Amino acid sequence: MKKWGLLSATLLLALAVTACGSNGGGDKGSSEPAKSGNGNGAVQVKKIIVGTGTQFPNVCFIDENGKLTGFDVELVKELDKRLPEYEFEFKTLDFTNLQLSLETNKIDFIAHQMEKNPEREEKFLFNKVPYNIFLSRIAVDKNDTTINSIDDLKGKKIYTTPTSNQAYFLEQYNKQHNNALNIVYSSGGANDLVSLIQNKRVDATMQTDFSINFYPGADGKPALKNVGDPLIQSEVLFVFRKDSQELADNIDKVIQEVKDDGTLAKLSVQWLGQDYTKTLDEATAGK
C-alpha cells in the first residue's frame, strides 16, 4: 500500500489563504526519491508532488470529514495504484498559484481540470490522453431572459477566474470585439457566484455543462442556466513542466488503461453526474 500525504498544513484554511502550505518537504518537488518497502527490502520510488485545489465542487474539494476528494483527486489515486515506480502526494493551493508553483518546482504536475491554450502551451507540457471532455457556455441567472448568447453581453459584466481557460477565451474575445465585455476577475476568496449574479453585481459567467449543477438556489435546484452555443470544447489534461515527458507518457498509459476498462467512466458518473470522458468522435461512434 502506498502512503498518501496531504501536504497542506491546515486544509480548513484553504479558502482563506492563497497557498495552503506544505509539510515542509513538499517544495522540493520530486528532487528527492522516496523510499518504500515491500517486506523484501527497500525499493526506491520517485515521489511526485501533485498540485490541486480545494474549492472546485465534486472535482477537488474538502468533504464534511475534512478529507480532500473529488473526481480529479480520486483519479490521481487510481493512477498512483497502477504506477508502482511513483508515489503521488497532494499539495493543495489556490488555483491562481498552481502554474507558478509548477514553474518553480514546488509541484510536479497539476490536477485541476486544466485545458490547453496557447499561453499555457508555451510554458508547459500537457499529457496527450484527455480524462474529461467539456463544453463551456455563457451562464446566467435561471430567470434571466435578456441574455441568450455572448453577443448579448456587450457592455455587461462577466465573472471569471484569473488564469482559467474561460478567462483566456474572454480576453481573446475582447481583443477581437473592441473590449465589448467588462471582465470581472475573482479575487480568490470564497465569493458566492450565485449571489453575485442574482444581486446584479455581475451579469453572467462561463460554466461547463456539468458544473452548472453545482450552484443550487434556495429550492435546491440549479440557480444558473447555460445559454447560447458552446464557446469552448475542452479536453481536460494534466499539466507538467517541459522536462517531464517520461512522467507524462507513463501517466498517459494508465489513463488509457482506466479509460479502456471503464474505471474512468465510473469515476465520472460518480463525481460529475454522467460520463464526460469521451471525445465527440468517440461519443458519435458509440451511438
CSV table of C-alpha atoms in Angstrom, one decimal:
chain,number,residue,atom,x,y,z
A,1,MET,CA,0.0,0.0,0.0
A,2,LYS,CA,1.3,3.5,-0.8
A,3,LYS,CA,1.3,6.1,1.9
A,4,TRP,CA,-0.8,9.1,1.0
A,5,GLY,CA,0.1,12.5,2.3
A,6,LEU,CA,-1.7,15.8,2.1
A,7,LEU,CA,0.9,18.5,2.1
A,8,SER,CA,-1.2,21.4,3.1
A,9,ALA,CA,-0.6,22.4,6.7
A,10,THR,CA,-4.2,23.3,7.6
A,11,LEU,CA,-6.7,22.3,4.9
A,12,LEU,CA,-9.6,24.2,6.6
A,13,LEU,CA,-7.7,27.4,5.9
A,14,ALA,CA,-7.6,26.7,2.2
A,15,LEU,CA,-10.4,29.2,1.5
A,16,ALA,CA,-8.7,32.0,3.4
A,17,VAL,CA,-5.1,31.8,2.2
A,18,THR,CA,-3.5,32.0,-1.2
A,19,ALA,CA,-1.4,28.9,-0.7
A,20,CYS,CA,-2.3,26.2,1.7
A,21,GLY,CA,1.2,25.4,2.8
A,22,SER,CA,3.0,22.1,2.9
A,23,ASN,CA,4.6,19.7,5.3
A,24,GLY,CA,8.0,21.2,4.8
A,25,GLY,CA,9.3,18.8,2.3
A,26,GLY,CA,6.8,19.5,-0.5
A,27,ASP,CA,8.6,22.4,-2.0
A,28,LYS,CA,11.4,20.1,-3.3
A,29,GLY,CA,9.1,18.6,-5.9
A,30,SER,CA,10.4,15.3,-7.0
A,31,SER,CA,14.0,16.1,-6.5
A,32,GLU,CA,14.3,13.5,-3.6
A,33,PRO,CA,13.1,10.0,-4.3
A,34,ALA,CA,11.0,8.4,-1.6
A,35,LYS,CA,11.8,5.1,0.0
A,36,SER,CA,9.2,2.4,0.3
A,37,GLY,CA,9.4,-1.2,1.2
A,38,ASN,CA,7.6,-4.4,0.3
A,39,GLY,CA,8.9,-6.6,3.1
A,40,ASN,CA,11.8,-7.9,0.9
A,41,GLY,CA,14.0,-4.8,1.2
A,42,ALA,CA,13.7,-1.2,0.4
A,43,VAL,CA,12.7,-0.2,-3.1
A,44,GLN,CA,13.4,3.3,-4.5
A,45,VAL,CA,10.2,5.1,-5.6
A,46,LYS,CA,10.1,8.5,-7.1
A,47,LYS,CA,8.0,10.9,-5.1
A,48,ILE,CA,5.7,13.1,-7.3
A,49,ILE,CA,4.0,16.2,-5.8
A,50,VAL,CA,0.6,16.8,-7.4
A,51,GLY,CA,-0.9,20.3,-7.2
A,52,THR,CA,-4.6,20.6,-6.8
A,53,GLY,CA,-7.2,22.9,-5.2
A,54,THR,CA,-9.9,22.7,-2.5
A,55,GLN,CA,-12.7,24.9,-4.0
A,56,PHE,CA,-13.9,23.0,-7.0
A,57,PRO,CA,-17.1,21.1,-6.1
A,58,ASN,CA,-17.0,17.4,-7.0
A,59,VAL,CA,-13.6,17.8,-8.6
A,60,CYS,CA,-11.1,18.8,-5.8
A,61,PHE,CA,-12.7,19.8,-2.5
A,62,ILE,CA,-12.8,19.1,1.2
A,63,ASP,CA,-15.7,16.9,2.3
A,64,GLU,CA,-17.6,17.0,5.5
A,65,ASN,CA,-15.0,14.8,7.2
A,66,GLY,CA,-12.1,17.2,6.3
A,67,LYS,CA,-10.9,14.9,3.5
A,68,LEU,CA,-9.6,16.0,0.2
A,69,THR,CA,-11.6,14.2,-2.5
A,70,GLY,CA,-13.4,14.6,-5.8
A,71,PHE,CA,-13.0,13.4,-9.4
A,72,ASP,CA,-9.5,14.6,-10.1
A,73,VAL,CA,-8.3,13.5,-6.6
A,74,GLU,CA,-9.7,10.0,-6.9
A,75,LEU,CA,-8.5,9.6,-10.4
A,76,VAL,CA,-4.9,10.5,-9.4
A,77,LYS,CA,-5.2,8.0,-6.6
A,78,GLU,CA,-6.2,5.3,-9.1
A,79,LEU,CA,-3.3,6.2,-11.4
A,80,ASP,CA,-0.9,6.0,-8.4
A,81,LYS,CA,-2.1,2.4,-7.7
A,82,ARG,CA,-1.1,1.5,-11.3
A,83,LEU,CA,2.3,3.2,-11.3
A,84,PRO,CA,4.4,1.4,-8.7
A,85,GLU,CA,7.5,3.4,-9.7
A,86,TYR,CA,6.0,6.6,-8.4
A,87,GLU,CA,4.5,7.8,-5.1
A,88,PHE,CA,2.0,10.6,-5.6
A,89,GLU,CA,1.3,13.2,-2.8
A,90,PHE,CA,-1.0,16.1,-3.0
A,91,LYS,CA,-0.2,19.7,-2.3
A,92,THR,CA,-3.3,22.0,-2.2
A,93,LEU,CA,-3.0,25.5,-3.5
A,94,ASP,CA,-5.2,28.4,-4.6
A,95,PHE,CA,-6.0,27.8,-8.3
A,96,THR,CA,-4.2,31.0,-9.3
A,97,ASN,CA,-0.9,29.8,-7.8
A,98,LEU,CA,-0.8,26.3,-9.4
A,99,GLN,CA,1.0,27.3,-12.6
A,100,LEU,CA,3.6,29.4,-10.7
A,101,SER,CA,4.2,26.5,-8.3
A,102,LEU,CA,4.8,24.2,-11.2
A,103,GLU,CA,7.2,26.6,-12.8
A,104,THR,CA,9.2,26.9,-9.6
A,105,ASN,CA,9.4,23.1,-8.9
A,106,LYS,CA,7.1,23.2,-5.9
A,107,ILE,CA,4.8,20.7,-7.5
A,108,ASP,CA,5.4,18.2,-10.4
A,109,PHE,CA,2.1,18.3,-12.2
A,110,ILE,CA,-1.3,19.9,-11.9
A,111,ALA,CA,-4.6,18.0,-11.5
A,112,HIS,CA,-7.4,20.7,-11.6
A,113,GLN,CA,-9.5,20.3,-14.8
A,114,MET,CA,-6.9,22.1,-16.8
A,115,GLU,CA,-7.2,22.8,-20.6
A,116,LYS,CA,-4.8,23.8,-23.2
A,117,ASN,CA,-4.4,27.3,-24.5
A,118,PRO,CA,-1.5,28.9,-26.4
A,119,GLU,CA,-0.2,30.7,-23.4
A,120,ARG,CA,-0.1,27.6,-21.3
A,121,GLU,CA,1.4,25.5,-24.2
A,122,GLU,CA,4.3,28.0,-24.4
A,123,LYS,CA,5.3,27.3,-20.8
A,124,PHE,CA,4.1,23.8,-20.1
A,125,LEU,CA,3.8,20.2,-21.3
A,126,PHE,CA,0.4,18.5,-21.4
A,127,ASN,CA,-0.2,14.8,-21.5
A,128,LYS,CA,-1.9,13.5,-24.6
A,129,VAL,CA,-4.9,11.4,-23.4
A,130,PRO,CA,-7.7,13.6,-22.1
A,131,TYR,CA,-9.6,12.4,-19.0
A,132,ASN,CA,-12.6,14.7,-19.5
A,133,ILE,CA,-14.3,16.5,-22.4
A,134,PHE,CA,-16.4,19.5,-21.6
A,135,LEU,CA,-18.3,22.2,-23.4
A,136,SER,CA,-18.4,25.8,-21.9
A,137,ARG,CA,-21.2,28.3,-22.4
A,138,ILE,CA,-22.4,31.6,-21.0
A,139,ALA,CA,-24.2,31.1,-17.7
A,140,VAL,CA,-26.8,33.5,-16.3
A,141,ASP,CA,-29.5,33.5,-13.6
A,142,LYS,CA,-32.1,30.9,-14.4
A,143,ASN,CA,-34.8,33.6,-14.7
A,144,ASP,CA,-32.8,35.9,-17.0
A,145,THR,CA,-34.4,36.2,-20.4
A,146,THR,CA,-32.3,39.1,-21.7
A,147,ILE,CA,-29.0,37.3,-22.2
A,148,ASN,CA,-29.1,34.4,-24.7
A,149,SER,CA,-25.6,34.5,-26.1
A,150,ILE,CA,-22.2,36.1,-25.6
A,151,ASP,CA,-23.3,38.8,-28.1
A,152,ASP,CA,-25.9,40.0,-25.5
A,153,LEU,CA,-23.1,40.8,-23.0
A,154,LYS,CA,-21.8,43.9,-24.7
A,155,GLY,CA,-21.1,46.4,-22.0
A,156,LYS,CA,-22.1,44.0,-19.3
A,157,LYS,CA,-20.0,42.3,-16.5
A,158,ILE,CA,-18.9,38.7,-16.9
A,159,TYR,CA,-17.2,37.0,-14.0
A,160,THR,CA,-14.3,34.6,-14.3
A,161,THR,CA,-11.2,33.2,-12.6
A,162,PRO,CA,-7.8,34.6,-13.5
A,163,THR,CA,-5.6,32.2,-15.5
A,164,SER,CA,-8.6,29.9,-16.3
A,165,ASN,CA,-9.3,28.8,-19.9
A,166,GLN,CA,-12.6,30.7,-19.7
A,167,ALA,CA,-10.7,33.9,-18.8
A,168,TYR,CA,-8.3,33.3,-21.7
A,169,PHE,CA,-11.3,32.9,-24.1
A,170,LEU,CA,-13.0,36.1,-22.8
A,171,GLU,CA,-9.8,38.1,-23.1
A,172,GLN,CA,-9.3,36.9,-26.7
A,173,TYR,CA,-13.0,37.7,-27.5
A,174,ASN,CA,-12.4,41.3,-26.2
A,175,LYS,CA,-9.3,41.7,-28.4
A,176,GLN,CA,-11.5,40.8,-31.4
A,177,HIS,CA,-14.6,42.8,-30.4
A,178,ASN,CA,-13.2,46.2,-29.2
A,179,ASN,CA,-13.4,45.3,-25.5
A,180,ALA,CA,-17.1,44.5,-25.6
A,181,LEU,CA,-17.1,42.7,-22.3
A,182,ASN,CA,-16.4,44.0,-18.8
A,183,ILE,CA,-14.5,41.1,-17.4
A,184,VAL,CA,-14.6,40.8,-13.6
A,185,TYR,CA,-11.9,38.6,-12.1
A,186,SER,CA,-12.4,36.5,-8.9
A,187,SER,CA,-10.2,37.8,-6.1
A,188,GLY,CA,-9.5,34.2,-5.0
A,189,GLY,CA,-11.8,34.5,-1.9
A,190,ALA,CA,-14.9,32.5,-1.2
A,191,ASN,CA,-17.2,34.7,-3.4
A,192,ASP,CA,-20.7,33.4,-3.8
A,193,LEU,CA,-21.2,33.3,-7.6
A,194,VAL,CA,-24.9,32.8,-7.4
A,195,SER,CA,-25.3,35.8,-5.1
A,196,LEU,CA,-23.1,38.0,-7.3
A,197,ILE,CA,-25.3,37.2,-10.3
A,198,GLN,CA,-28.7,37.4,-8.5
A,199,ASN,CA,-27.7,40.8,-6.9
A,200,LYS,CA,-26.7,42.1,-10.3
A,201,ARG,CA,-23.1,42.8,-9.3
A,202,VAL,CA,-22.2,40.8,-12.4
A,203,ASP,CA,-24.4,39.7,-15.3
A,204,ALA,CA,-23.0,36.3,-16.3
A,205,THR,CA,-20.2,33.9,-16.1
A,206,MET,CA,-18.9,30.9,-18.1
A,207,GLN,CA,-19.6,27.3,-17.0
A,208,THR,CA,-19.2,23.9,-18.3
A,209,ASP,CA,-22.2,21.7,-18.9
A,210,PHE,CA,-21.5,19.7,-15.8
A,211,SER,CA,-20.5,22.4,-13.3
A,212,ILE,CA,-23.8,24.4,-13.7
A,213,ASN,CA,-25.3,21.8,-11.4
A,214,PHE,CA,-23.0,22.8,-8.5
A,215,TYR,CA,-24.7,26.2,-7.9
A,216,PRO,CA,-28.0,25.5,-6.3
A,217,GLY,CA,-30.6,28.1,-5.4
A,218,ALA,CA,-32.8,28.2,-2.3
A,219,ASP,CA,-35.0,25.5,-3.7
A,220,GLY,CA,-32.0,23.1,-4.2
A,221,LYS,CA,-32.3,23.3,-8.0
A,222,PRO,CA,-29.6,24.9,-10.2
A,223,ALA,CA,-29.8,28.7,-9.8
A,224,LEU,CA,-28.0,29.3,-13.1
A,225,LYS,CA,-28.5,28.1,-16.6
A,226,ASN,CA,-26.3,27.8,-19.6
A,227,VAL,CA,-27.3,29.8,-22.7
A,228,GLY,CA,-26.2,30.0,-26.3
A,229,ASP,CA,-23.9,27.9,-28.4
A,230,PRO,CA,-20.9,26.1,-26.9
A,231,LEU,CA,-17.9,28.5,-26.9
A,232,ILE,CA,-15.2,26.2,-25.8
A,233,GLN,CA,-14.8,22.5,-26.3
A,234,SER,CA,-12.2,21.4,-23.8
A,235,GLU,CA,-10.0,18.4,-23.5
A,236,VAL,CA,-9.0,18.2,-19.8
A,237,LEU,CA,-5.4,17.2,-19.2
A,238,PHE,CA,-2.7,17.1,-16.6
A,239,VAL,CA,-0.1,19.9,-16.8
A,240,PHE,CA,3.7,19.2,-16.4
A,241,ARG,CA,7.0,21.1,-16.8
A,242,LYS,CA,8.5,20.6,-20.2
A,243,ASP,CA,11.3,18.4,-18.7
A,244,SER,CA,8.7,15.8,-17.6
A,245,GLN,CA,8.0,13.9,-20.8
A,246,GLU,CA,8.7,10.5,-19.3
A,247,LEU,CA,6.2,11.1,-16.4
A,248,ALA,CA,3.6,12.4,-18.8
A,249,ASP,CA,4.0,9.4,-21.1
A,250,ASN,CA,3.7,7.0,-18.2
A,251,ILE,CA,0.6,8.7,-16.9
A,252,ASP,CA,-0.9,8.6,-20.4
A,253,LYS,CA,-0.5,4.8,-20.5
A,254,VAL,CA,-2.5,4.4,-17.3
A,255,ILE,CA,-5.2,7.0,-18.3
A,256,GLN,CA,-5.7,4.9,-21.4
A,257,GLU,CA,-6.0,1.8,-19.2
A,258,VAL,CA,-8.6,3.3,-16.8
A,259,LYS,CA,-10.5,4.5,-19.9
A,260,ASP,CA,-10.4,1.1,-21.6
A,261,ASP,CA,-11.5,-0.9,-18.5
A,262,GLY,CA,-14.4,1.5,-17.6
A,263,THR,CA,-12.9,2.9,-14.4
A,264,LEU,CA,-12.7,6.4,-15.8
A,265,ALA,CA,-16.3,6.5,-16.8
A,266,LYS,CA,-17.4,5.1,-13.4
A,267,LEU,CA,-15.5,7.9,-11.6
A,268,SER,CA,-17.0,10.5,-13.9
A,269,VAL,CA,-20.6,9.2,-13.3
A,270,GLN,CA,-19.9,9.1,-9.5
A,271,TRP,CA,-18.5,12.6,-9.2
A,272,LEU,CA,-19.7,14.5,-12.1
A,273,GLY,CA,-23.2,13.0,-12.7
A,274,GLN,CA,-22.6,11.4,-16.1
A,275,ASP,CA,-19.8,10.1,-18.4
A,276,TYR,CA,-17.8,13.1,-19.6
A,277,THR,CA,-14.8,11.1,-20.7
A,278,LYS,CA,-15.4,10.6,-24.4
A,279,THR,CA,-14.3,12.8,-27.3
A,280,LEU,CA,-17.0,13.9,-29.7
A,281,ASP,CA,-15.7,11.3,-32.2
A,282,GLU,CA,-15.9,8.5,-29.6
A,283,ALA,CA,-19.4,9.6,-28.4
A,284,THR,CA,-20.6,9.7,-32.0
A,285,ALA,CA,-19.2,6.3,-32.8
A,286,GLY,CA,-20.9,4.8,-29.8
A,287,LYS,CA,-24.4,6.0,-31.0
